[in-house]
Coordinates of N, CA and C in Angstrom, one line a residue:
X1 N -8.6 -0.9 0.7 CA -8.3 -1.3 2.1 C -6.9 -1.8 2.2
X2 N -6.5 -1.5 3.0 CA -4.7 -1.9 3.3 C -4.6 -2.7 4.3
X3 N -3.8 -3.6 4.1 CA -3.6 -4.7 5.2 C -2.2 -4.8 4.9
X4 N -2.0 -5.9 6.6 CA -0.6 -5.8 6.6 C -0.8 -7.1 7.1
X5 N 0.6 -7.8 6.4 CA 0.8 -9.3 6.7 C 2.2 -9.9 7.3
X6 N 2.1 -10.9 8.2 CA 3.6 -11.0 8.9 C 4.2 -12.7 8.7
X7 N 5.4 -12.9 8.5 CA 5.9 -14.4 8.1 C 6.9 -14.0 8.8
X8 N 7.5 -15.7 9.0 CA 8.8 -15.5 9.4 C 9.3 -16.2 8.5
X9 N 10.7 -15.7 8.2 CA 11.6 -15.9 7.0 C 12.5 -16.8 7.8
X10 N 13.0 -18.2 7.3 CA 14.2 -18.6 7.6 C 15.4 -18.7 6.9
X11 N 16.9 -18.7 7.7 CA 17.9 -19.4 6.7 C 18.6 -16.9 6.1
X12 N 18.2 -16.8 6.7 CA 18.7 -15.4 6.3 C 19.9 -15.1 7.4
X13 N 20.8 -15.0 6.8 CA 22.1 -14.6 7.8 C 22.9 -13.3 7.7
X14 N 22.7 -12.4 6.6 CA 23.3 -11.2 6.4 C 22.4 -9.7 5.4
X15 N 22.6 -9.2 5.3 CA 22.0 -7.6 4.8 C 21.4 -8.3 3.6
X16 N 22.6 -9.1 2.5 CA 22.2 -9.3 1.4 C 20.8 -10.1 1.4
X17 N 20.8 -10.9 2.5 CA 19.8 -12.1 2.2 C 18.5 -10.8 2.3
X18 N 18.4 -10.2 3.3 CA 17.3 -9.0 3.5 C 16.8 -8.4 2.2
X19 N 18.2 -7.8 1.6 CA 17.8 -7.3 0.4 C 16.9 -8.1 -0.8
X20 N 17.5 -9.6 -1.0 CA 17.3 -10.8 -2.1 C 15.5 -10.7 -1.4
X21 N 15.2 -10.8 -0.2 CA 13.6 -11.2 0.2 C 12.8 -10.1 -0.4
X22 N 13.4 -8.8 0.2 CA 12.7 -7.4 -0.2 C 12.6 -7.3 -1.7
X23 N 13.2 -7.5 -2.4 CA 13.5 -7.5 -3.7 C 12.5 -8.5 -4.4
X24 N 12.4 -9.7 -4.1 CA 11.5 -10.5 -4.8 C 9.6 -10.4 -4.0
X25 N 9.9 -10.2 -2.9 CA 8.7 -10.1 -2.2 C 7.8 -8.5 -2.9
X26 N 8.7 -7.2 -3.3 CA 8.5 -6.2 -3.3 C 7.6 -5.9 -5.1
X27 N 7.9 -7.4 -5.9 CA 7.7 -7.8 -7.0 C 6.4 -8.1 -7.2
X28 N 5.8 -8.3 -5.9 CA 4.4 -8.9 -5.8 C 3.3 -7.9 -6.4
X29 N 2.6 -8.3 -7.0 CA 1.5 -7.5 -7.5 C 0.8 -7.5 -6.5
X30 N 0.3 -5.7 -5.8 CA -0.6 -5.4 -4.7 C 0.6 -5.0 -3.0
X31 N 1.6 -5.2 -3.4 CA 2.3 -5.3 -2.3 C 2.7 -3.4 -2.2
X32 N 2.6 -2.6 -1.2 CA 2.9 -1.7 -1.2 C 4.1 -1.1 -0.1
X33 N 4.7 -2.0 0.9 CA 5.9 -1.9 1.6 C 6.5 -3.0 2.1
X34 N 7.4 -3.2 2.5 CA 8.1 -4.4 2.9 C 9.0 -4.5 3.8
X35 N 9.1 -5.2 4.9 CA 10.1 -4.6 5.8 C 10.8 -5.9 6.8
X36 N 12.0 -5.9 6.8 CA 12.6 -7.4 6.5 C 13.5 -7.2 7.9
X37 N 13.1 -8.0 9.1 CA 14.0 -7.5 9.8 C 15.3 -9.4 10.5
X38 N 16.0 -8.8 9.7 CA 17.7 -10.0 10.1 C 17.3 -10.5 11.6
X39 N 17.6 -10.1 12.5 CA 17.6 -10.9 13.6 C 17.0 -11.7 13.9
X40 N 15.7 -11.1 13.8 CA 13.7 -12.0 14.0 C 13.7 -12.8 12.9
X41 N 14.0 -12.6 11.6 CA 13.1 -12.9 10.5 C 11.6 -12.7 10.3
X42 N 11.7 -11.7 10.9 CA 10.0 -11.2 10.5 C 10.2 -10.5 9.0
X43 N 9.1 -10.9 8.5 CA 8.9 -9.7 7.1 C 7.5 -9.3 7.7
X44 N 7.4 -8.3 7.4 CA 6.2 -7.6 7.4 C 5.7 -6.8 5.6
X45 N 4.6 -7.3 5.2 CA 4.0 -7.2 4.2 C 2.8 -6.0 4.1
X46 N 2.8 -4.9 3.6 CA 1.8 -3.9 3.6 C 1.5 -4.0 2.0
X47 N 0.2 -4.2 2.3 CA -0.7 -4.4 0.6 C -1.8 -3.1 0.5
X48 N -2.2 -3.1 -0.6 CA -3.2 -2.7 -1.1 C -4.4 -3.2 -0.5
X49 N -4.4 -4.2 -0.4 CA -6.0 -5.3 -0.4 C -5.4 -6.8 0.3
X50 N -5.8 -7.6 0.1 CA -5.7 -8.8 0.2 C -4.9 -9.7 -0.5
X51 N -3.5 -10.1 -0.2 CA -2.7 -10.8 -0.8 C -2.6 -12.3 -0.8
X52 N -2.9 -13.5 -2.2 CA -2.8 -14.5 -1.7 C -1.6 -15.0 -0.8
X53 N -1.1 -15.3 0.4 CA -0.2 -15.6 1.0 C 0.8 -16.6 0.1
X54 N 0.5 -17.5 -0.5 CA 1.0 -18.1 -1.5 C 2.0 -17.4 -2.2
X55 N 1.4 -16.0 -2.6 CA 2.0 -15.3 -3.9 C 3.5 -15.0 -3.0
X56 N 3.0 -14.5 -1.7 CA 4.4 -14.0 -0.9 C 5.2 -14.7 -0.6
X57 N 4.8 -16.6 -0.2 CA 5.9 -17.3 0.1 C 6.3 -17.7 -1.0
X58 N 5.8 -17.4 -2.4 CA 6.7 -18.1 -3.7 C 8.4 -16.7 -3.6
X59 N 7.7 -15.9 -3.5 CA 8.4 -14.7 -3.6 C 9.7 -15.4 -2.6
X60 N 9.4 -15.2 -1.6 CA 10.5 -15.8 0.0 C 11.1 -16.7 -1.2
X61 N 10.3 -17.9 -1.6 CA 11.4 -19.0 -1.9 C 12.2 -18.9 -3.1
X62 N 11.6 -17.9 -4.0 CA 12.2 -17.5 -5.2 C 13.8 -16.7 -4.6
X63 N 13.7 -16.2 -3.9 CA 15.3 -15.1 -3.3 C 15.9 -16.5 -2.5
X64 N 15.7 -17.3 -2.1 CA 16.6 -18.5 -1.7 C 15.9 -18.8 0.1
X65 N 14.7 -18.8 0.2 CA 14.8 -19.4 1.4 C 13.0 -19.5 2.1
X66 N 13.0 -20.0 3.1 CA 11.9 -20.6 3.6 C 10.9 -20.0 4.5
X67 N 9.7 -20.0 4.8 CA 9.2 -19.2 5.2 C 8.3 -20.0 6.7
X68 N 9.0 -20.1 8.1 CA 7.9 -20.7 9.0 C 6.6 -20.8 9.2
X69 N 6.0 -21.9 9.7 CA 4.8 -22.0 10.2 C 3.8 -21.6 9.3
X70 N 3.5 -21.9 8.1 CA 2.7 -21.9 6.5 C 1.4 -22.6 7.1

């Protein structure tokens, strides 16, 4: 079953930070697309199954930054 999950990322100001999110977020076991958009700070998470949310905001804070409204 595929689900898709949405956070808002803060503290991201350029391409690189996008990349650093996608990159550690993309790490997650079960995660199957990622999609990081700069202006909003929305990430959008497409899984396999059911992702602990946890796993994804360690991910956010592991690339350097914070994830709203948890």
């Amino acid at each position: 079953m595929s689900t898709t999950s949405t956070y808002t990322v803060k503290g991201m100001t350029c391409g690189h930070c996008v990349s650093s999110v996608k990159e550690e977020v993309s790490e997650v076991t079960g995660v199957a697309n990622v999609e990081v958009d700069l202006a909003t700070g929305l990430l959008t998470v497409d899984s396999d199954g059911l992702i602990d949310s946890a796993k994804i905001i360690a991910a956010v804070e592991e690339a350097g930054y914070e994830v709203a409204n948890r």
